mmCIF file of C-alpha atoms and ligand atoms in Angstrom:
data_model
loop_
_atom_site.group_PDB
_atom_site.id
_atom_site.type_symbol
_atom_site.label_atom_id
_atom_site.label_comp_id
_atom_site.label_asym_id
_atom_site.label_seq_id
_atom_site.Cartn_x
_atom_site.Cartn_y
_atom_site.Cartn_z
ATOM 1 C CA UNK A 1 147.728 337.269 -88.157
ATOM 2 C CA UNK A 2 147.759 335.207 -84.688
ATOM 3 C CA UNK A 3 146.596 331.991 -84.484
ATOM 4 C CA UNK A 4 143.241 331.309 -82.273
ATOM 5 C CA UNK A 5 143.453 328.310 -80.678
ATOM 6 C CA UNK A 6 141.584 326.046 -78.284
ATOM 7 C CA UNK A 7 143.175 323.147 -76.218
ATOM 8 C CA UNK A 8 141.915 321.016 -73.832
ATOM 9 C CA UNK A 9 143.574 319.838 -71.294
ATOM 10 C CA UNK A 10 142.644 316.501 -69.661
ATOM 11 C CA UNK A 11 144.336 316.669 -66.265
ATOM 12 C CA UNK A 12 144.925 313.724 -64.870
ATOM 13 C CA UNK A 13 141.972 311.914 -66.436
ATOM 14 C CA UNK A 14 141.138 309.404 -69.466
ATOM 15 C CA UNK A 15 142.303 305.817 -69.933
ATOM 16 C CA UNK A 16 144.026 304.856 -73.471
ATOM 17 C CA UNK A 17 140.233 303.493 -74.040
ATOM 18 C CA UNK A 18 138.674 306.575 -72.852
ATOM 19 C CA UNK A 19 140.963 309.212 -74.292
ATOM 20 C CA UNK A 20 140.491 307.202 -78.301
ATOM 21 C CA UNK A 21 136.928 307.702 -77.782
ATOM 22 C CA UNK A 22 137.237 310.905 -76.884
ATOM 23 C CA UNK A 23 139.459 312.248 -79.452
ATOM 24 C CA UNK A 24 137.295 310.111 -82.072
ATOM 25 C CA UNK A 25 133.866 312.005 -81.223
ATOM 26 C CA UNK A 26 135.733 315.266 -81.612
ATOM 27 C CA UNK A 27 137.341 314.276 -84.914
ATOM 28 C CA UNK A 28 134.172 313.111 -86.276
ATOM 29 C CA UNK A 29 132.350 316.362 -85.590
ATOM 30 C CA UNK A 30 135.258 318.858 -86.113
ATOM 31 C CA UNK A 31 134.386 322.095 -88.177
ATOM 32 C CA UNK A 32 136.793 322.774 -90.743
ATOM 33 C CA UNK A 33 139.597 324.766 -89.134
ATOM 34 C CA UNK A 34 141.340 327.353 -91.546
ATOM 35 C CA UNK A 35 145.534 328.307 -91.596
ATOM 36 C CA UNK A 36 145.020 330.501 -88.391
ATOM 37 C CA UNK A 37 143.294 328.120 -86.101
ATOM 38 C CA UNK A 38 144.156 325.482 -84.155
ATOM 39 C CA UNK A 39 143.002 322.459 -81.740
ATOM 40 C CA UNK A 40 145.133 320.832 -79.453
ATOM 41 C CA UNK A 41 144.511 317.478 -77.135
ATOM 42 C CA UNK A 42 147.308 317.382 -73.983
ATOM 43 C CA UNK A 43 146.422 314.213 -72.932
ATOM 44 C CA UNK A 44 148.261 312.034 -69.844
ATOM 45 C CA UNK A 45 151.882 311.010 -71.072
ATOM 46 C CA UNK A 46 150.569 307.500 -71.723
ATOM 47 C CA UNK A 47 147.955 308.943 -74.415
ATOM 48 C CA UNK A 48 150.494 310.923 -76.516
ATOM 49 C CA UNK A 49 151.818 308.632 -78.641
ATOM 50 C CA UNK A 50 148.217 307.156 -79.291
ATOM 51 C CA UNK A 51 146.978 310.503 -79.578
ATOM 52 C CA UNK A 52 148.885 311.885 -82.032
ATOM 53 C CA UNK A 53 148.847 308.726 -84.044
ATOM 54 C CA UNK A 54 144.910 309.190 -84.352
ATOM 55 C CA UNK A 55 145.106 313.062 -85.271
ATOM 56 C CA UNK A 56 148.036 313.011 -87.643
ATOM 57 C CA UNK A 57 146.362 313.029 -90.798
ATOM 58 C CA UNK A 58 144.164 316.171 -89.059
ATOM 59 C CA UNK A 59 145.069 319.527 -90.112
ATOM 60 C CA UNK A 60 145.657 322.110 -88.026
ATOM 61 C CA UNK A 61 145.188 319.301 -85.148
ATOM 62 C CA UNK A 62 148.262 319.090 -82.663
ATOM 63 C CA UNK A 63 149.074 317.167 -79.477
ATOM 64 C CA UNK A 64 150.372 318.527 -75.967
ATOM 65 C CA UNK A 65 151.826 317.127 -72.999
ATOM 66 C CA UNK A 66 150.853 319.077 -70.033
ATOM 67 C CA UNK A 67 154.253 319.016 -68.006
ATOM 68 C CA UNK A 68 158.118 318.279 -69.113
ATOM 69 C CA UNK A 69 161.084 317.852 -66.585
ATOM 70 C CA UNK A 70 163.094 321.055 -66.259
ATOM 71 C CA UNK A 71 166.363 318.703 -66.741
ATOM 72 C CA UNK A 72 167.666 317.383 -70.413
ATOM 73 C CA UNK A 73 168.146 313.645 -68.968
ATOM 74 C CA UNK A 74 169.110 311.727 -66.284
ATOM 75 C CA UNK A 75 168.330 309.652 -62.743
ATOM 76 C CA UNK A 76 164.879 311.645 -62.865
ATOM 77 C CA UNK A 77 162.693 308.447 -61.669
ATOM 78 C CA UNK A 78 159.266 309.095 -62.618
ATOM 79 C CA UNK A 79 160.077 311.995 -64.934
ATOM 80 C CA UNK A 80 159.363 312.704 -68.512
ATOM 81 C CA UNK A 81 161.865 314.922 -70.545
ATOM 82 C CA UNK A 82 161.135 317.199 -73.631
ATOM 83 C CA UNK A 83 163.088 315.042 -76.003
ATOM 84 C CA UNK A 84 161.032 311.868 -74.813
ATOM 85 C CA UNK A 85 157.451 314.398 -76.236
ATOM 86 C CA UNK A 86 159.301 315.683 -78.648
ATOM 87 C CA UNK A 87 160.394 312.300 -79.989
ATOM 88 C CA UNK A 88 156.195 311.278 -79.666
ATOM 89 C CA UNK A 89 155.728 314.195 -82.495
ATOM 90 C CA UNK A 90 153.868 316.034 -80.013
ATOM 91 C CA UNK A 91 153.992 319.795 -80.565
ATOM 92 C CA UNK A 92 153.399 321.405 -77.303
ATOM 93 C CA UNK A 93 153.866 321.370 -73.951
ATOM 94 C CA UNK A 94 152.017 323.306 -71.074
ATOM 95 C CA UNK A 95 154.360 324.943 -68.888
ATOM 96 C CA UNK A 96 153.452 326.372 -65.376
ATOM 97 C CA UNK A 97 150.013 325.539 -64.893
ATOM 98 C CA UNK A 98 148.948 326.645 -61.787
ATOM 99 C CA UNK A 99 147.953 323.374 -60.200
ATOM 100 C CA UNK A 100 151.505 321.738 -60.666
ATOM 101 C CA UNK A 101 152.840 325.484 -59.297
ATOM 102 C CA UNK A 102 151.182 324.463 -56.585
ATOM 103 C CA UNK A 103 150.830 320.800 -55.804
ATOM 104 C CA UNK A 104 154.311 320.202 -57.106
ATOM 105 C CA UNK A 105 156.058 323.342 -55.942
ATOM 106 C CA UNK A 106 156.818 324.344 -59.196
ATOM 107 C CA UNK A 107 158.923 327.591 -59.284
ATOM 108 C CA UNK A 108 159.260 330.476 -61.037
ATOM 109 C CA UNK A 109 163.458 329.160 -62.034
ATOM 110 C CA UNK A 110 162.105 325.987 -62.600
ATOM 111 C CA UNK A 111 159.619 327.032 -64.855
ATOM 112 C CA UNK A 112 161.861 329.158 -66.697
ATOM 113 C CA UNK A 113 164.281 326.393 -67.181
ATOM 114 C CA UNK A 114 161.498 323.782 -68.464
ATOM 115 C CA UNK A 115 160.380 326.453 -71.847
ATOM 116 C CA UNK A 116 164.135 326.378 -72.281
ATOM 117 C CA UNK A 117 164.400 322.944 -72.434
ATOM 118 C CA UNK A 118 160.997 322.335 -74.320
ATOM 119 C CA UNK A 119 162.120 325.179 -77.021
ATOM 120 C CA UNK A 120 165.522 323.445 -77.608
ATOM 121 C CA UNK A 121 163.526 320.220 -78.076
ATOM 122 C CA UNK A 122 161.437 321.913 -80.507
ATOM 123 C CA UNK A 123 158.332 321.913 -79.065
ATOM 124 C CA UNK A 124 156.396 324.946 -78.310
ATOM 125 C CA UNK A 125 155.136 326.188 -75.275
ATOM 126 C CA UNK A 126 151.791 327.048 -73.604
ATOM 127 C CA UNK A 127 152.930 329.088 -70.962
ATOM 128 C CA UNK A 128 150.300 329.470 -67.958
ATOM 129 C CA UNK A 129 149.837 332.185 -65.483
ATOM 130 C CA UNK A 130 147.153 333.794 -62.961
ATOM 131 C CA UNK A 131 145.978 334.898 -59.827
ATOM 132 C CA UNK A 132 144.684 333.342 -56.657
ATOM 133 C CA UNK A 133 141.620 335.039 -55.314
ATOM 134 C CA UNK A 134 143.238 336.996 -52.794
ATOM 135 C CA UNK A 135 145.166 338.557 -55.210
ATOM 136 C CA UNK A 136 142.213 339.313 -57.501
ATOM 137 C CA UNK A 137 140.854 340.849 -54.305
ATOM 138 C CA UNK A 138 143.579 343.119 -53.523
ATOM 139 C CA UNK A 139 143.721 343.971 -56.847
ATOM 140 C CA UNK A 140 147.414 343.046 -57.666
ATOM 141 C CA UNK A 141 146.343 340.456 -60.555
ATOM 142 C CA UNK A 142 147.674 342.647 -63.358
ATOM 143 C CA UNK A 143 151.551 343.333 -61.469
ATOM 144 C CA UNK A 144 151.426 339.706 -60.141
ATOM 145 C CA UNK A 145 150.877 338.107 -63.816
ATOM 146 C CA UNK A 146 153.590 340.522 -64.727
ATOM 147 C CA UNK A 147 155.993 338.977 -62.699
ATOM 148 C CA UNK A 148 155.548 335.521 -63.344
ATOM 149 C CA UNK A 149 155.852 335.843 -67.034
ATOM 150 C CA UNK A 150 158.992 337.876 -66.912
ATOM 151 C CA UNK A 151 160.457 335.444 -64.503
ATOM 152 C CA UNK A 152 159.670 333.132 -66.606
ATOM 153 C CA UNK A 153 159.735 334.167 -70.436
ATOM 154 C CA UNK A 154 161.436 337.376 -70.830
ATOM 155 C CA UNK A 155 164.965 335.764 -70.427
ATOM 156 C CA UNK A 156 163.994 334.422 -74.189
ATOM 157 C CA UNK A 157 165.047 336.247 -77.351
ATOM 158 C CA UNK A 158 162.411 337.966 -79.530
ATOM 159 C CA UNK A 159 162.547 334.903 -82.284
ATOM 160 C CA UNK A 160 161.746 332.572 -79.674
ATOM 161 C CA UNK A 161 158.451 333.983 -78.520
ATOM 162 C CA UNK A 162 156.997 332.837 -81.918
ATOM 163 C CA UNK A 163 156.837 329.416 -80.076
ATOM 164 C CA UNK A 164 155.583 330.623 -77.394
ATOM 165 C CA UNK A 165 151.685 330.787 -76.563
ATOM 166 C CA UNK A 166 150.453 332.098 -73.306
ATOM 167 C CA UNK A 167 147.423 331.171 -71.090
ATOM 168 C CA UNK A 168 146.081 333.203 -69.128
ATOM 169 C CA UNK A 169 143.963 330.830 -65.708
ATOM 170 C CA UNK A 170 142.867 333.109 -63.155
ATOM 171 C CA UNK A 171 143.354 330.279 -59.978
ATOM 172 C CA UNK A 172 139.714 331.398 -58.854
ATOM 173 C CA UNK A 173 138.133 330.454 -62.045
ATOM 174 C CA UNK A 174 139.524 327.146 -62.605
ATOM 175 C CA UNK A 175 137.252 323.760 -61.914
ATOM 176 C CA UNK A 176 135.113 326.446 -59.684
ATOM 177 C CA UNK A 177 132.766 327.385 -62.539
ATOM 178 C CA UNK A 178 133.302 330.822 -61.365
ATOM 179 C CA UNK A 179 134.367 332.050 -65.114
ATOM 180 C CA UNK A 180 136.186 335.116 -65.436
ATOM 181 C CA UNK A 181 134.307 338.019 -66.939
ATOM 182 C CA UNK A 182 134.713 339.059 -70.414
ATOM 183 C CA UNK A 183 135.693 342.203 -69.063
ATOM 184 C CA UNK A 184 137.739 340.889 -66.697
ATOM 185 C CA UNK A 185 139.651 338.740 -69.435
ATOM 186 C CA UNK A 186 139.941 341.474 -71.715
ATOM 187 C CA UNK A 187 141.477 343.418 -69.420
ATOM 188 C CA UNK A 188 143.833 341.031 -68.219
ATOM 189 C CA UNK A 189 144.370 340.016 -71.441
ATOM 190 C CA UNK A 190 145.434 343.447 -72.835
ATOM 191 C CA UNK A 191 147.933 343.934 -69.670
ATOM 192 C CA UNK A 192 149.935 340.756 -70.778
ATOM 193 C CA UNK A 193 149.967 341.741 -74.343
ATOM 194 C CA UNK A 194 151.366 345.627 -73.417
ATOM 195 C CA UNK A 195 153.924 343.756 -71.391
ATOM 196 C CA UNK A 196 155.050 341.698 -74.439
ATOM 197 C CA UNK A 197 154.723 345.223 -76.217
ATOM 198 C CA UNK A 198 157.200 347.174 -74.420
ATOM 199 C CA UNK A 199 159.661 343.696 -73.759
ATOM 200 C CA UNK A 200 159.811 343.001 -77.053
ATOM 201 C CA UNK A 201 158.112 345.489 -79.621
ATOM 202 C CA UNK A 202 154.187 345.568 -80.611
ATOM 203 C CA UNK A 203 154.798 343.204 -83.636
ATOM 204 C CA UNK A 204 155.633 340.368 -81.400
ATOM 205 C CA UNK A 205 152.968 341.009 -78.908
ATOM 206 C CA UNK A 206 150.708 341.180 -81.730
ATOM 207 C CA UNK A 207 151.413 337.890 -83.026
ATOM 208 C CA UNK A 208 151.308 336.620 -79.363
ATOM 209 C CA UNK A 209 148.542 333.921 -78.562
ATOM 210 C CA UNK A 210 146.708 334.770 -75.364
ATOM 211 C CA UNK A 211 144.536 332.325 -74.291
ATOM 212 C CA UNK A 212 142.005 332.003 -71.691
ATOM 213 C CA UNK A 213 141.516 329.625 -69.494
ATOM 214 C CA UNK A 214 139.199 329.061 -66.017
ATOM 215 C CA UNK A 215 135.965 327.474 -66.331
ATOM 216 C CA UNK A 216 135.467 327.934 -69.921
ATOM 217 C CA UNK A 217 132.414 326.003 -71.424
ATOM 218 C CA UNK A 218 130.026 326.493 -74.457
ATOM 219 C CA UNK A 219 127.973 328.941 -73.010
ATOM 220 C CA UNK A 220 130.070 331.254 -72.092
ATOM 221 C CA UNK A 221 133.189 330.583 -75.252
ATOM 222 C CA UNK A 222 131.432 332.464 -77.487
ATOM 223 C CA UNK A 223 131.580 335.762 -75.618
ATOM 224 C CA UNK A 224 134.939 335.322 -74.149
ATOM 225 C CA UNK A 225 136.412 334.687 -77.368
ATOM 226 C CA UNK A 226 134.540 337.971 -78.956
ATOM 227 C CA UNK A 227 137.269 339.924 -76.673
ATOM 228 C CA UNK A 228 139.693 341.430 -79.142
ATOM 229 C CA UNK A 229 142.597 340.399 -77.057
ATOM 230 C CA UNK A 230 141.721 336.522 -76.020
ATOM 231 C CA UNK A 231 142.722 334.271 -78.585
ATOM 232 C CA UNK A 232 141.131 331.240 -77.741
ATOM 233 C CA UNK A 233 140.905 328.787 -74.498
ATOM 234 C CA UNK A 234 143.132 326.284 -72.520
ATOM 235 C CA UNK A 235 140.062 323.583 -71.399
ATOM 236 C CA UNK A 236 139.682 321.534 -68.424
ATOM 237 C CA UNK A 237 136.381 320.172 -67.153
ATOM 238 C CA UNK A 238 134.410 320.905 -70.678
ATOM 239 C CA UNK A 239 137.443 319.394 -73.116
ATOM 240 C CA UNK A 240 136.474 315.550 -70.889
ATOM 241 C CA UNK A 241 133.690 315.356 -73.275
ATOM 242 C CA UNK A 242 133.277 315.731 -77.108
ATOM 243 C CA UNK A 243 130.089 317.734 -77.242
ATOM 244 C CA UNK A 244 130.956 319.977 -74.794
ATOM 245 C CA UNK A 245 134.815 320.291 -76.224
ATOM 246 C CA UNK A 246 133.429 320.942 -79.798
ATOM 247 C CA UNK A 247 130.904 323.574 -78.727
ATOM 248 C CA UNK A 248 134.287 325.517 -77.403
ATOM 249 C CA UNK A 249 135.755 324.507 -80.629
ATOM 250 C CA UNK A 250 132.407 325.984 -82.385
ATOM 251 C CA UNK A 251 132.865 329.323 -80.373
ATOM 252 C CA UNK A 252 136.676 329.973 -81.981
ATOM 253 C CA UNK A 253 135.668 329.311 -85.260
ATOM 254 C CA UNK A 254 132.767 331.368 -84.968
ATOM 255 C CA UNK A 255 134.719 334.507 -83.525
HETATM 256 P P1 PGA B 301 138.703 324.217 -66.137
HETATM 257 O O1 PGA B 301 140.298 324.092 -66.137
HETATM 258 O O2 PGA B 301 138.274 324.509 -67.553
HETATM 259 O O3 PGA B 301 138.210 322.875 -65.658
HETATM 260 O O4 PGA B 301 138.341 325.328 -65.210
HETATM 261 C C1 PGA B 301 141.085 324.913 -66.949
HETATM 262 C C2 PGA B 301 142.543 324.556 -66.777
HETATM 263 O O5 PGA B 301 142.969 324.292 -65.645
HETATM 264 O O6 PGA B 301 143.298 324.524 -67.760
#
């Protein structure tokens, strides 16, 4: 069975302060989370060791970092490598979000060589893609998402993908609150997973994490998550506070 799982990702936001008291309130009101679900924090770099020092004794609680340098090591000033969050115990990282694709010029190689770097460190992936509006508006989404995750995942072997979790972030939807549809999601969601189908077999596309991500909040988790094919949520805006983060959290264990 896949594993449903919602992470929040702080962006660049949250002092060491801030970030303990966050990850505190959501500890203290955390559901009980069976085998097949998960919650992740991907704090700032400086959190990570701090953060998963608070949520080690947490089942089915993990840590992410939300970027890793696409090199191994080296005169990188400013960088963070995968060994460095490996060597924090972290267990993901995000790869390819779309605001470091853009902001940081993040390419498709370059994005392809970071999951190779992270996976040989261990750690496993979230893997983001999605479409800007005007793509959505054309109505490429589905062939453009195709393209960015073969450019950058299908160069792995089958066994790999098990580390592998993807997130799907329509650009129009994120920090708008302009939320995808279900339908929209669903749709979406299915496309990626027949892609993994005929790359790599149903089985593995089956087992495949999908998550959704774009203005997600309590209101609307509950009836994204009913979708058959999203998996859970990657969390901006509504993972900055603990009510609103467990609500999310309330929604995937609900589903
Ligand atoms: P948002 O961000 O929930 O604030 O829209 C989602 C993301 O960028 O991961």
């Amino acid at each position: 069975m896949r594993k449903k799982i919602v992470a929040g990702n702080w962006k660049m936001n949250m002092t060491l302060d801030e970030g303990h008291a966050l990850v505190a309130g959501v500890l203290k009101g955390l559901p009980e989370l069976s085998n097949d679900k998960q919650v992740v924090f991907a704090p700032p770099f400086l959190n990570i060791q701090h953060t998963v020092y608070q949520v080690e004794d947490v089942q089915h609680v993990h840590v992410a970092a939300q970027n890793c340098h696409s090199e191994v090591s080296g005169a990188y000033t400013g960088e963070v490598s995968a060994k460095m969050i490996a060597a924090c115990d972290a267990t993901y990282v995000i790869i390819g979000h779309s605001e470091r694709r853009e902001y940081c010029h993040e390419t498709d190689a370059m994005l392809a060589q970071k999951t190779d770097v992270a996976l040989d460190n261990g750690l496993k992936v979230i893997f983001c893609c999605g479409e800007s509006l005007e793509i959505r508006d054309a109505g490429t989404q589905n062939e453009f998402v195709e393209a960015q995750l073969k450019a950058g995942l299908f160069h792995l072997h089958k066994h790999q993908l098990a580390n592998i979790v993807v997130a799907y972030e329509p650009i129009w939807a994120i920090g708008t609150g302009r939320t995808a549809s279900s339908q929209q999601a669903q749709d979406m969601h299915a496309h990626i997973r027949s892609v993994f189908a005929a790359q790599y077999g149903q089985p593995t596309a089956d087992s495949l994490t999908i998550l959704y991500g774009g203005s997600c909040k309590p209101s609307n988790a509950a009836e994204l998550f009913a979708c058959p094919d999203v998996d859970g949520g990657l969390i901006g805006g509504a993972s900055l506070k603990a009510e609103e983060f467990l609500g999310i959290i309330d929604a995937m264990v609900k589903a």
